[in-house]
PDB file of C-alpha atoms in Angstrom:
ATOM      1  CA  UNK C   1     216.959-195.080 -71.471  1.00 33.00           C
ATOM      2  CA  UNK C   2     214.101-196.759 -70.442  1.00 36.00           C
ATOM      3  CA  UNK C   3     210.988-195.580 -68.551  1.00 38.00           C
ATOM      4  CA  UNK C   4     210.586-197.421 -65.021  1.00 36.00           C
ATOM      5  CA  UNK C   5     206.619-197.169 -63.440  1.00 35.00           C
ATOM      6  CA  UNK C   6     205.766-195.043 -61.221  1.00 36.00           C
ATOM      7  CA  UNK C   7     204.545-196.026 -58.134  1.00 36.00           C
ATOM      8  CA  UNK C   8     201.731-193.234 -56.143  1.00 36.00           C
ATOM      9  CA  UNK C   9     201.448-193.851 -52.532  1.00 38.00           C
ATOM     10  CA  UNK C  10     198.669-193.870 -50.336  1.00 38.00           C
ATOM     11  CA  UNK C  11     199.111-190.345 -48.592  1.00 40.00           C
ATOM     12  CA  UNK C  12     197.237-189.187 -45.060  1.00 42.00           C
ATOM     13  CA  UNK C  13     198.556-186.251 -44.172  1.00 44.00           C
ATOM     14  CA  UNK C  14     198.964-183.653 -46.297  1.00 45.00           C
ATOM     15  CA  UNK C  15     201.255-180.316 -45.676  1.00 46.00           C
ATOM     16  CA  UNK C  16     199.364-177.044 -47.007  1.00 50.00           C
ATOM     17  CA  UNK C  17     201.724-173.947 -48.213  1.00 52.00           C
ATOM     18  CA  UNK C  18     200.604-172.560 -44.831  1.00 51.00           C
ATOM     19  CA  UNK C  19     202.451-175.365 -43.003  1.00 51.00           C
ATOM     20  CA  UNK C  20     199.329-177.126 -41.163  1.00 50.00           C
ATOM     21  CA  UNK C  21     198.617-180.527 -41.604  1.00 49.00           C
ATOM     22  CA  UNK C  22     195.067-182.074 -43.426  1.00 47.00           C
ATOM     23  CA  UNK C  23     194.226-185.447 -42.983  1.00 42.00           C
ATOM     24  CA  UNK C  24     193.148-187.278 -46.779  1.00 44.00           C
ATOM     25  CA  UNK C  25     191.486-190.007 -47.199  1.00 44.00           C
ATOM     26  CA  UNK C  26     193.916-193.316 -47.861  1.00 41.00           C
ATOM     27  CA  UNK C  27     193.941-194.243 -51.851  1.00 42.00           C
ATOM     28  CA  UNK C  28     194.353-197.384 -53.110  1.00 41.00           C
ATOM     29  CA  UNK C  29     198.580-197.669 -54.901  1.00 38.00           C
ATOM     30  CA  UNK C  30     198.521-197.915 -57.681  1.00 38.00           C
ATOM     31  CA  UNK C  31     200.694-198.457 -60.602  1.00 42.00           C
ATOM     32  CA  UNK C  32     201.293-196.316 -63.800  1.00 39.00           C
ATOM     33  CA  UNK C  33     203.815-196.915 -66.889  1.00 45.00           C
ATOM     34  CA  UNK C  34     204.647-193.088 -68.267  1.00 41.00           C
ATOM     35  CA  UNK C  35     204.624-195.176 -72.036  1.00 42.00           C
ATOM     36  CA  UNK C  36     200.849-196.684 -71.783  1.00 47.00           C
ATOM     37  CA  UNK C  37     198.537-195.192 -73.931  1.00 45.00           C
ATOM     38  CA  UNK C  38     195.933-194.553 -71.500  1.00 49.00           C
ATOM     39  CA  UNK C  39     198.873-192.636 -68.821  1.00 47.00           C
ATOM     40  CA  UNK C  40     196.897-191.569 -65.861  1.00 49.00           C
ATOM     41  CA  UNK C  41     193.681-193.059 -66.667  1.00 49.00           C
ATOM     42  CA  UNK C  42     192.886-195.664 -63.614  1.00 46.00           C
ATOM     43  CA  UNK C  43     190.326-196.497 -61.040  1.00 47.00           C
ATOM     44  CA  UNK C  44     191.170-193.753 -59.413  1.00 48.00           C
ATOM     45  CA  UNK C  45     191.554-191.600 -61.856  1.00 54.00           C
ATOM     46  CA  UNK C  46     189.066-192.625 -64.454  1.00 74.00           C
ATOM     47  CA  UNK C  47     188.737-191.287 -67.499  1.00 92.00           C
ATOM     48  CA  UNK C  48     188.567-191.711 -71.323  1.00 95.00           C
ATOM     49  CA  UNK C  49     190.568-190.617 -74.819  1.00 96.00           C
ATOM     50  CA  UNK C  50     187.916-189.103 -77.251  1.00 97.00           C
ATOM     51  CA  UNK C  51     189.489-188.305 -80.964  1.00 98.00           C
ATOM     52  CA  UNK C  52     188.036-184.490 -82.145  1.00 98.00           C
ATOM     53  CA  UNK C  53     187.276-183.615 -85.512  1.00 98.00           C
ATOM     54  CA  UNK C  54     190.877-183.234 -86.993  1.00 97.00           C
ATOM     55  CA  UNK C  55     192.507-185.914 -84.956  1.00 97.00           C
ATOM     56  CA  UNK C  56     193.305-184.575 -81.943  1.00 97.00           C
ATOM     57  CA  UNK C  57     193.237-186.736 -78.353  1.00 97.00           C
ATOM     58  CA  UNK C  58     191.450-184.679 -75.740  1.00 98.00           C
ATOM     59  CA  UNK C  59     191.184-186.482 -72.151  1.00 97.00           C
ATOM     60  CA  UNK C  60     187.986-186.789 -70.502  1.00 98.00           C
ATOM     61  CA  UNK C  61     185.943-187.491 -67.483  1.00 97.00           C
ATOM     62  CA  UNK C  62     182.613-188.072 -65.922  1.00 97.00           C
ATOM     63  CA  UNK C  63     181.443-188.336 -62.486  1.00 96.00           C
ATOM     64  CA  UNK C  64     178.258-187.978 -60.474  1.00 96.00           C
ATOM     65  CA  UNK C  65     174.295-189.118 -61.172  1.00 95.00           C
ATOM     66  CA  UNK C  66     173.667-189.575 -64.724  1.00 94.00           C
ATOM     67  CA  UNK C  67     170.028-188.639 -63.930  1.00 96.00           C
ATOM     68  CA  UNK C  68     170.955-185.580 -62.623  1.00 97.00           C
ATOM     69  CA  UNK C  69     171.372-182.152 -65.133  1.00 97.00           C
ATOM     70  CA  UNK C  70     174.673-182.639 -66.959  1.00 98.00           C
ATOM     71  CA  UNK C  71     177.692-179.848 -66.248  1.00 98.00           C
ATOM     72  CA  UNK C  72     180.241-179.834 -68.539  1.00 99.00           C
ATOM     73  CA  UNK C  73     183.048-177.969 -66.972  1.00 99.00           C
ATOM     74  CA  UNK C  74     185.671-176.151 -69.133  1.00 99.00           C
ATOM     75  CA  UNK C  75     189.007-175.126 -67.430  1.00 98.00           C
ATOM     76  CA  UNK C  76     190.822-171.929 -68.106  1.00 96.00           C
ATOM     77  CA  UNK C  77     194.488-170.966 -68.956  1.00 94.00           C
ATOM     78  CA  UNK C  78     197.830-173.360 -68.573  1.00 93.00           C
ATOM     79  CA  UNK C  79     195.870-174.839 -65.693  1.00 95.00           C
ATOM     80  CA  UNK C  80     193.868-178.272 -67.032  1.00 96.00           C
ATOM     81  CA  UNK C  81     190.740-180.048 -65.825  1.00 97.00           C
ATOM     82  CA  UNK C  82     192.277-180.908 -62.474  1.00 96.00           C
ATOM     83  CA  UNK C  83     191.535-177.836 -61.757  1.00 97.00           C
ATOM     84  CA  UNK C  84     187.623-178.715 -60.631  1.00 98.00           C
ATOM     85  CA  UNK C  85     189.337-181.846 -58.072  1.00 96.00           C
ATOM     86  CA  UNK C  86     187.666-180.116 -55.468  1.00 96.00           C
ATOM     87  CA  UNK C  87     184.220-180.136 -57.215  1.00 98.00           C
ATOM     88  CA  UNK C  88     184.531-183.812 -58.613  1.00 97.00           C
ATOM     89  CA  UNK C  89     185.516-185.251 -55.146  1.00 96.00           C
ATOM     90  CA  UNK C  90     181.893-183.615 -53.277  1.00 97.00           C
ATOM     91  CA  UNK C  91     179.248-186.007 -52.622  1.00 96.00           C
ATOM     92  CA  UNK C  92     177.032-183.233 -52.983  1.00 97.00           C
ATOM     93  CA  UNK C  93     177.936-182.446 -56.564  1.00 98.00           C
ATOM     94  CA  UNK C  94     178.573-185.846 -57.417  1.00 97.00           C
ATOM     95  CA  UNK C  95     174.515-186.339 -56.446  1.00 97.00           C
ATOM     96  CA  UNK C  96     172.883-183.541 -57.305  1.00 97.00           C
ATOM     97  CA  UNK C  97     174.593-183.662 -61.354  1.00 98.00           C
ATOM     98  CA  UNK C  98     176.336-185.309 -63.393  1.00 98.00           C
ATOM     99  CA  UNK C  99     179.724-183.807 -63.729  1.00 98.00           C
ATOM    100  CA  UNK C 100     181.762-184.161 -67.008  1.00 98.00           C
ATOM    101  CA  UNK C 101     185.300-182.062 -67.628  1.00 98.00           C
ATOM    102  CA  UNK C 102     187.954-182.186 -70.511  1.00 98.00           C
ATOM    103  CA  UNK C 103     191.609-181.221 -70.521  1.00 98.00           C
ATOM    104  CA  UNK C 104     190.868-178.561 -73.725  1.00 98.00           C
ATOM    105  CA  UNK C 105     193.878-179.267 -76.481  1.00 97.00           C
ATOM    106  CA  UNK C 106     197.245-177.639 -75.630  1.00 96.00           C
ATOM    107  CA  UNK C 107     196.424-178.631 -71.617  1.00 96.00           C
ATOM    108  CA  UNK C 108     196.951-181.533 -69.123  1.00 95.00           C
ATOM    109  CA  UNK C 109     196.659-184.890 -70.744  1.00 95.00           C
ATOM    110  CA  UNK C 110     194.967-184.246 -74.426  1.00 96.00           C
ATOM    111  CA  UNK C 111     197.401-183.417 -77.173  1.00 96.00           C
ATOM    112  CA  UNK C 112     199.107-180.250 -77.271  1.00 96.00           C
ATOM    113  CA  UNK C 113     199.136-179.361 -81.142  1.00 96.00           C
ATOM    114  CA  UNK C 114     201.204-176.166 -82.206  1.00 96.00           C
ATOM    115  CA  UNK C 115     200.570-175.047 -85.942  1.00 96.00           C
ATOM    116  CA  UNK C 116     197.828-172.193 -86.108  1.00 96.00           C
ATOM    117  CA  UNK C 117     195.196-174.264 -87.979  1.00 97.00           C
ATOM    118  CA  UNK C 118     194.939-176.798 -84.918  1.00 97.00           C
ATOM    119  CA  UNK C 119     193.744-173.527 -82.512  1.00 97.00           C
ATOM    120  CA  UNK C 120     191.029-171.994 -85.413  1.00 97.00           C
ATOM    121  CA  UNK C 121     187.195-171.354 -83.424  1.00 96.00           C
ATOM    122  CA  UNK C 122     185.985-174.330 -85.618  1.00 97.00           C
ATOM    123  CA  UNK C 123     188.822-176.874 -83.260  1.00 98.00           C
ATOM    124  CA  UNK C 124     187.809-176.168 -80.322  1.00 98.00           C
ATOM    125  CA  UNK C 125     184.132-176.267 -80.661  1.00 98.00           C
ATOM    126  CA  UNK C 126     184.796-179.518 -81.928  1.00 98.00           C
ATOM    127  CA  UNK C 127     186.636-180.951 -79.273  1.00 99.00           C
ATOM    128  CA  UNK C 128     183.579-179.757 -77.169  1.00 99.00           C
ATOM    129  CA  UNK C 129     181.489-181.984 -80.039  1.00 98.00           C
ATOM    130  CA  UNK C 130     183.568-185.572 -79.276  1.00 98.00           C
ATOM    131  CA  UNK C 131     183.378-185.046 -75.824  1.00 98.00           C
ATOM    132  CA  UNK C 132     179.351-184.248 -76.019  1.00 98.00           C
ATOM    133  CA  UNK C 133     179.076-187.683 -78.231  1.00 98.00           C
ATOM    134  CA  UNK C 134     181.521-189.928 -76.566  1.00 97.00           C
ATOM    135  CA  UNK C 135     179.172-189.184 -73.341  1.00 97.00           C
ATOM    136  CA  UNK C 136     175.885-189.221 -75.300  1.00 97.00           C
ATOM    137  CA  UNK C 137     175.193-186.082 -73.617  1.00 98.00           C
ATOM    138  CA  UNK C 138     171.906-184.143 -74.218  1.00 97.00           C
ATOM    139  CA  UNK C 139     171.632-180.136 -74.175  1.00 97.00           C
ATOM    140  CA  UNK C 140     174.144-180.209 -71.073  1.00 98.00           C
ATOM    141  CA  UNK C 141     174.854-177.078 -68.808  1.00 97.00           C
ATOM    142  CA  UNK C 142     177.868-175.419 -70.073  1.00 98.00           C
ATOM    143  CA  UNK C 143     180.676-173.758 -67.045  1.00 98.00           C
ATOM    144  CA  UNK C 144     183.196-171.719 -68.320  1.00 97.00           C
ATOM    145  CA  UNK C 145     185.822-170.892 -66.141  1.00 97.00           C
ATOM    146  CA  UNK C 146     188.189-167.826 -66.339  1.00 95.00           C
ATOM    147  CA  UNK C 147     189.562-168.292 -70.352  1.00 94.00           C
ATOM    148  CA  UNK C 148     187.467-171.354 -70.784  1.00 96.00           C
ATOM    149  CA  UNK C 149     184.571-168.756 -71.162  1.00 95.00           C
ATOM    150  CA  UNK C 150     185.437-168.159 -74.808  1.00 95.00           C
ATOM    151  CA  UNK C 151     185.391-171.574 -75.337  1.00 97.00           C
ATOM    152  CA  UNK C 152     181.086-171.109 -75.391  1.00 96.00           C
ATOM    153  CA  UNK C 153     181.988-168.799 -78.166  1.00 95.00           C
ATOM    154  CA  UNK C 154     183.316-170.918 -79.646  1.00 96.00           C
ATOM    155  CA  UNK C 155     180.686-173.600 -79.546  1.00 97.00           C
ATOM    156  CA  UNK C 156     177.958-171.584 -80.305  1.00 94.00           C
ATOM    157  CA  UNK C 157     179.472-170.287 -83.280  1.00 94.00           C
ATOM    158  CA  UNK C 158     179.007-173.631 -84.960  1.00 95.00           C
ATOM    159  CA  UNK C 159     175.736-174.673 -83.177  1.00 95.00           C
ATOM    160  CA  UNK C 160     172.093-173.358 -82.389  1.00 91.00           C
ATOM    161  CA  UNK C 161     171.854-172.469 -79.030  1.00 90.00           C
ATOM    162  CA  UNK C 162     169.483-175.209 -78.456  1.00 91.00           C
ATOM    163  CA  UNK C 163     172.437-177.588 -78.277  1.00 95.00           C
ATOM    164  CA  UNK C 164     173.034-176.626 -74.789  1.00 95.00           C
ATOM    165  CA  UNK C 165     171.092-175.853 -72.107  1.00 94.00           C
ATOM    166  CA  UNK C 166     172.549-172.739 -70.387  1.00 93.00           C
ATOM    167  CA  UNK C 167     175.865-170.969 -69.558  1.00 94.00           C
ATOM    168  CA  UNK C 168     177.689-170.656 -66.739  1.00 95.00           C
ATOM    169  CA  UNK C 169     180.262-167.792 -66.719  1.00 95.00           C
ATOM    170  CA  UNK C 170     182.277-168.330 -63.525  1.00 96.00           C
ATOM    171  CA  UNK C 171     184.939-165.436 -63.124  1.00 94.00           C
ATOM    172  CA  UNK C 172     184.535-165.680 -67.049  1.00 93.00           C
ATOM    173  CA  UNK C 173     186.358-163.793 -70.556  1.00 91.00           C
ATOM    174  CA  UNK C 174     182.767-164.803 -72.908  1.00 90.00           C
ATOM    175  CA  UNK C 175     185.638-164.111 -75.821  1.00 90.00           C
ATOM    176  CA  UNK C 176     188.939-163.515 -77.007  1.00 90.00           C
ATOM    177  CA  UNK C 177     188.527-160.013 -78.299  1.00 87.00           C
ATOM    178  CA  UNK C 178     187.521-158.842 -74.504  1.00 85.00           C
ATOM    179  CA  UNK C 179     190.200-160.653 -72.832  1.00 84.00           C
ATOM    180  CA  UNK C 180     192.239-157.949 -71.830  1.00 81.00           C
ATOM    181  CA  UNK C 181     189.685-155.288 -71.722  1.00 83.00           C
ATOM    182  CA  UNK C 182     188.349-157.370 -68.513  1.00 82.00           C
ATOM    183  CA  UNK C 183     191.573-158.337 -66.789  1.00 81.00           C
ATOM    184  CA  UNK C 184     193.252-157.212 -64.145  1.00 85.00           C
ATOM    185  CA  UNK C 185     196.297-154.673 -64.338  1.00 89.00           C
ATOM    186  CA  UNK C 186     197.888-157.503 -62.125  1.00 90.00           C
ATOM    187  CA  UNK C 187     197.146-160.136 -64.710  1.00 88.00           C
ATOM    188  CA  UNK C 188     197.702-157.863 -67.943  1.00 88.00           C
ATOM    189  CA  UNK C 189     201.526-156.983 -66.563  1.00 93.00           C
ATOM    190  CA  UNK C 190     201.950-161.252 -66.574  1.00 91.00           C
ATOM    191  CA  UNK C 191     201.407-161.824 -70.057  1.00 90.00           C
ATOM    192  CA  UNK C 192     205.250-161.028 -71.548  1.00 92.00           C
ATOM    193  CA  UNK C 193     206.164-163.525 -69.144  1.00 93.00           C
ATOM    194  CA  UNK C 194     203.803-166.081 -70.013  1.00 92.00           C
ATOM    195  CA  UNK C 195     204.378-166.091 -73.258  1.00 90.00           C
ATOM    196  CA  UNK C 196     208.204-166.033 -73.516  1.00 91.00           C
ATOM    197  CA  UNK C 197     209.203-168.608 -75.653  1.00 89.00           C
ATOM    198  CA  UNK C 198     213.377-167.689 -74.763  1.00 91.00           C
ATOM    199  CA  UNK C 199     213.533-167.018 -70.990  1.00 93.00           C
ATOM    200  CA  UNK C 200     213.169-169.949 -68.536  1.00 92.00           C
ATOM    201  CA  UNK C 201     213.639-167.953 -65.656  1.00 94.00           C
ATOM    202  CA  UNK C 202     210.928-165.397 -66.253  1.00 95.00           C
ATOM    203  CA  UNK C 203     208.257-167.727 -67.141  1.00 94.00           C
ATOM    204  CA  UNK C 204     208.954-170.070 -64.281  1.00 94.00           C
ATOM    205  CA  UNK C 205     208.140-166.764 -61.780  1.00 95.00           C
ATOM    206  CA  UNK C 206     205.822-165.447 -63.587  1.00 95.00           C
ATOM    207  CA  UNK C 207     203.414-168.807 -64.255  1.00 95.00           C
ATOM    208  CA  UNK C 208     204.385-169.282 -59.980  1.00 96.00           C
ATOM    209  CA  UNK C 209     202.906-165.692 -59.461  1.00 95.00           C
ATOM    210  CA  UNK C 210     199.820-166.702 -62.127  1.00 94.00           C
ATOM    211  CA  UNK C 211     198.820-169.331 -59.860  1.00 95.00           C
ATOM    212  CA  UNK C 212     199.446-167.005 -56.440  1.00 94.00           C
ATOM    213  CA  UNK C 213     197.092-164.678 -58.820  1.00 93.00           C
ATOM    214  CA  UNK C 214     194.389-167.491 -58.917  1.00 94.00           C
ATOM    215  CA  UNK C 215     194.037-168.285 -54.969  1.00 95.00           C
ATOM    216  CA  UNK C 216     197.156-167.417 -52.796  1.00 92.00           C
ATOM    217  CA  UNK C 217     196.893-170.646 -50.312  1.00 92.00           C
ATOM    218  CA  UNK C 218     196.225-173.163 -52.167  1.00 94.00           C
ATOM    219  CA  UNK C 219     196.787-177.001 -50.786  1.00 95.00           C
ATOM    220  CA  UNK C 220     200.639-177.913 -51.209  1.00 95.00           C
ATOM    221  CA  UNK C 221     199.948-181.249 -53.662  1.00 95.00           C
ATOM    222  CA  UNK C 222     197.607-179.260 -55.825  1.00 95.00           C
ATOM    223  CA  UNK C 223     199.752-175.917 -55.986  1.00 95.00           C
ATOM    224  CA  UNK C 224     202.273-178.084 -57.137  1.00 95.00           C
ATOM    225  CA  UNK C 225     200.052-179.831 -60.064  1.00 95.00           C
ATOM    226  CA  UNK C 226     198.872-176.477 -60.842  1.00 95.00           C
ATOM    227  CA  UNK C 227     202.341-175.099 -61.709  1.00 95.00           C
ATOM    228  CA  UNK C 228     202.745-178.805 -63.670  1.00 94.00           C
ATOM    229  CA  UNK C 229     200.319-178.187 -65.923  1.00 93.00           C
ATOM    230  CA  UNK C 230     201.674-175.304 -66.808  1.00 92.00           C
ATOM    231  CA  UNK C 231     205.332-177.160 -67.657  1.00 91.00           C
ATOM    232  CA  UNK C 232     203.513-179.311 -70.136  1.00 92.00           C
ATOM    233  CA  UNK C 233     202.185-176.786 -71.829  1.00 93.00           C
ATOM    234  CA  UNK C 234     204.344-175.854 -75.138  1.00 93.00           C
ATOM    235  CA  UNK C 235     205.203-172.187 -75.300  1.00 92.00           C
ATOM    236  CA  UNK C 236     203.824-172.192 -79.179  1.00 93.00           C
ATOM    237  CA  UNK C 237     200.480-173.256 -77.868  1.00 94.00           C
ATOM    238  CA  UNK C 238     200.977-170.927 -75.116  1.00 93.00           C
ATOM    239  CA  UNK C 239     201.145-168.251 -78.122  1.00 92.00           C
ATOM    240  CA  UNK C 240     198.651-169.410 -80.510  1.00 94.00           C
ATOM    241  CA  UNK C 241     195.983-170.102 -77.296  1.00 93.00           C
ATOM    242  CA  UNK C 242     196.208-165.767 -77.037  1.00 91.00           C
ATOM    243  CA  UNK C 243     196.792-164.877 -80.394  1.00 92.00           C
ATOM    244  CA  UNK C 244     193.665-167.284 -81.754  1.00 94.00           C
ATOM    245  CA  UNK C 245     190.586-165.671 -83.138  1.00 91.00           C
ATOM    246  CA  UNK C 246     187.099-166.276 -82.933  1.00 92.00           C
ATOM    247  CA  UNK C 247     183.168-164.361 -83.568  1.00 89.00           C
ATOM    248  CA  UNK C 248     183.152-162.510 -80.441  1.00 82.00           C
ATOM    249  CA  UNK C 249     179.179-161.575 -81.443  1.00 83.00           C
ATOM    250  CA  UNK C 250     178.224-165.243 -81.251  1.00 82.00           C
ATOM    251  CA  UNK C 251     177.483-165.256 -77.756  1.00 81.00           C
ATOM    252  CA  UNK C 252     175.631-162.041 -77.950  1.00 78.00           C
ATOM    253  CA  UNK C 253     173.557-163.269 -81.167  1.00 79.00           C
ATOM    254  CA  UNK C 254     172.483-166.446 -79.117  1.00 76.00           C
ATOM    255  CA  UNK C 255     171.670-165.046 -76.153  1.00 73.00           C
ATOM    256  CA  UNK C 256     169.270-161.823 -77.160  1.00 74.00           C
ATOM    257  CA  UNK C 257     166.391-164.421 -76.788  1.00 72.00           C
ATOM    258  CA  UNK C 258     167.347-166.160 -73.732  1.00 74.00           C
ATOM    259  CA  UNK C 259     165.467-165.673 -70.256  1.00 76.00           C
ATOM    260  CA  UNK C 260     166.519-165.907 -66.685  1.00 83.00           C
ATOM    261  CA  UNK C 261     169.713-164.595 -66.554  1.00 85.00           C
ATOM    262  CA  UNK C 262     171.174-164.197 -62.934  1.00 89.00           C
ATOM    263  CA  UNK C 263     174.070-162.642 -61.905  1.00 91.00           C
ATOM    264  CA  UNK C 264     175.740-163.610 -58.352  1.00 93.00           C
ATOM    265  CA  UNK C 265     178.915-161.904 -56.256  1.00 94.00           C
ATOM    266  CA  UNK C 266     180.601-164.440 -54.178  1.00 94.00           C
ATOM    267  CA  UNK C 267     182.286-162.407 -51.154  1.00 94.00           C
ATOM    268  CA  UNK C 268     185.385-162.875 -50.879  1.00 93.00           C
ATOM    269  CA  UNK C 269     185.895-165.224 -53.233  1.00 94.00           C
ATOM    270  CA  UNK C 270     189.596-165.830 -54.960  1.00 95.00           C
ATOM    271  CA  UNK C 271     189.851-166.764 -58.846  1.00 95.00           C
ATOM    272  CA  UNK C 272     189.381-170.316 -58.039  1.00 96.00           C
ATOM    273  CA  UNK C 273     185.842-169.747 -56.776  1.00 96.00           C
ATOM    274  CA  UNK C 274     184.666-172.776 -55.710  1.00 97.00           C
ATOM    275  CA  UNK C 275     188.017-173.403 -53.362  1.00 97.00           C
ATOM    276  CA  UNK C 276     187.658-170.254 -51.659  1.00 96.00           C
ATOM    277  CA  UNK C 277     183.636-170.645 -51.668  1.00 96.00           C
ATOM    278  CA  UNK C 278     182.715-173.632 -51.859  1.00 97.00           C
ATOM    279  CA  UNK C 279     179.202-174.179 -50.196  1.00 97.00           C
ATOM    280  CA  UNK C 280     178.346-170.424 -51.626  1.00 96.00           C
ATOM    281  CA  UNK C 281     179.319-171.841 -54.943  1.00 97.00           C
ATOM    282  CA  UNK C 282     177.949-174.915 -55.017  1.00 98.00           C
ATOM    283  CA  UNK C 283     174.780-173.628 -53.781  1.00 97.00           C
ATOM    284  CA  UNK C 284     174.669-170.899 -56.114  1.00 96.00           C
ATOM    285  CA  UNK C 285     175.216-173.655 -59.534  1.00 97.00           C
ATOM    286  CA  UNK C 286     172.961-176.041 -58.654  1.00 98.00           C
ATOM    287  CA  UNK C 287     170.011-174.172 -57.409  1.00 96.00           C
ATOM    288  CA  UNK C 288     170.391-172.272 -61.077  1.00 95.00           C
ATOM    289  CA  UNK C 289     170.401-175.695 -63.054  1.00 95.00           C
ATOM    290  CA  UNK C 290     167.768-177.280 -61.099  1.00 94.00           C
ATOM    291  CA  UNK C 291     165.162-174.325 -61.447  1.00 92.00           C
ATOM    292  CA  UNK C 292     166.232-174.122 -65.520  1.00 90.00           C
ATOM    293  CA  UNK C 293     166.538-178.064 -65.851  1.00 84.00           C
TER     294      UNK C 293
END
């Protein structure tokens, strides 16, 4: 059977989950063929195919003032780099840095490998690597978010820690090993769930209540990509993504030395942070970077 393109249409109003109405701006249609090789990658949503170490294709994108500090902004669990829409869309942001984010391998658009080699420390940190060289990026600003915290393990395991400028934790695990000795008893009791491999019905509510976890009124058009993410997502990656190991001292080795660390509480703040705080947050990141630029 062949695949027809897809047509997205222009939207304007836009139904949240608590049934009022926001008014978007009007985007251009276009066109996309589910068999190109560059699938979602358009004007709109621009973006680039960057081939890590062992041959994996990890999706990425940059945005904002290339004279500007460089963010690169690493997503967290079953949820990929759409995540930071709201961040890549601000005028603000997109002026005061220069924004770069990448679907990590097993998420969103990059490939989705399932054998345990493909998910060893050295693969990730290398994924990192192509998308740092495909950008010609310099010592950028690294933002972990949630699981995407370990991922700076990760990096710094196989690099000095000049290679990057500084580390954003933002609602952060720094590494695998501490994952569930810093989680919730709300998030610990989803993890059978999660990773069932056999029962369709139990992951479907429990990924649904993972994302209710994460912010509980979220807009209806990106609740709905959140919880499609999580569809694409092979259960064996699922697995090997918690069951992966990695030097959970790295981070601690590196950062002995390093000076000006500042720790912020956003009030009231849900998981996705910079949703439920966004000026607070903003403010907050860039007034770091720019005084440690």
């Amino acid at each position: 059977m062949a695949l027809l393109p897809l047509v997205v249409a222009n939207i304007q109003d836009i139904q949240t989950r608590d049934n009022t109405i926001e008014r978007r701006l009007v985007e251009p249609v276009i066109a996309i063929n589910p068999t190109d090789a560059n699938f979602g990658i358009s004007a709109v949503a621009p973006g680039r195919f960057v081939t890590s170490a062992d041959g994996t294709k990890i999706f990425a994108e940059a945005r904002g003032n290339s004279s500007k500090p460089v963010i690169v902004f690493i997503h967290g669990f079953g949820i990929g780099a759409m995540a930071f829409n709201e961040i890549f869309d601000d005028p603000v942001w997109l002026d005061q840095a220069y924004l770069v984010r990448y679907d990590t391998r097993g998420h969103g658009r990059s490939d989705k490998p399932t054998t345990a080699a493909a998910w060893m420390s050295q693969r990730l940190a290398e994924d990192f690597d192509a998308v740092v060289q495909s950008y010609s990026l310099i010592k950028p600003f690294v933002l972990g978010w949630s699981i995407g915290g370990t991922h700076i393990a990760d990096i710094l395991s196989f690099h000095p820690p000049n290679y990057i400028s500084g580390i954003i934790y933002d609602a952060a695990v720094p590494d695998m090993a501490s994952l569930f000795n810093v989680s919730t008893p709300a998030a610990d009791a989803l993890q059978p769930g999660l990773l069932t491999t056999t029962n369709v019905t139990q992951f479907q509510a429990t990924y649904i209540e993972f994302i209710n976890l994460c912010h509980p009124a979220l807009e209806w058009n990106f609740y709905l990509a959140c919880l499609g993410d999580g569809v694409v997502q092979p259960r064996a990656a699922t697995a090997l993504l918690f069951s992966r190991t990695q030097n959970s001292t790295a981070v601690l080795d590196v950062i002995a030395g390093w000076q000006r660390l500042n720790v912020t509480t956003l009030p009231g703040a849900e998981h996705f942070t910079w949703i439920s705080r966004p000026v607070l947050f903003r403010a907050t990141v860039l007034q770091w970077i720019s005084q440690n630029a």
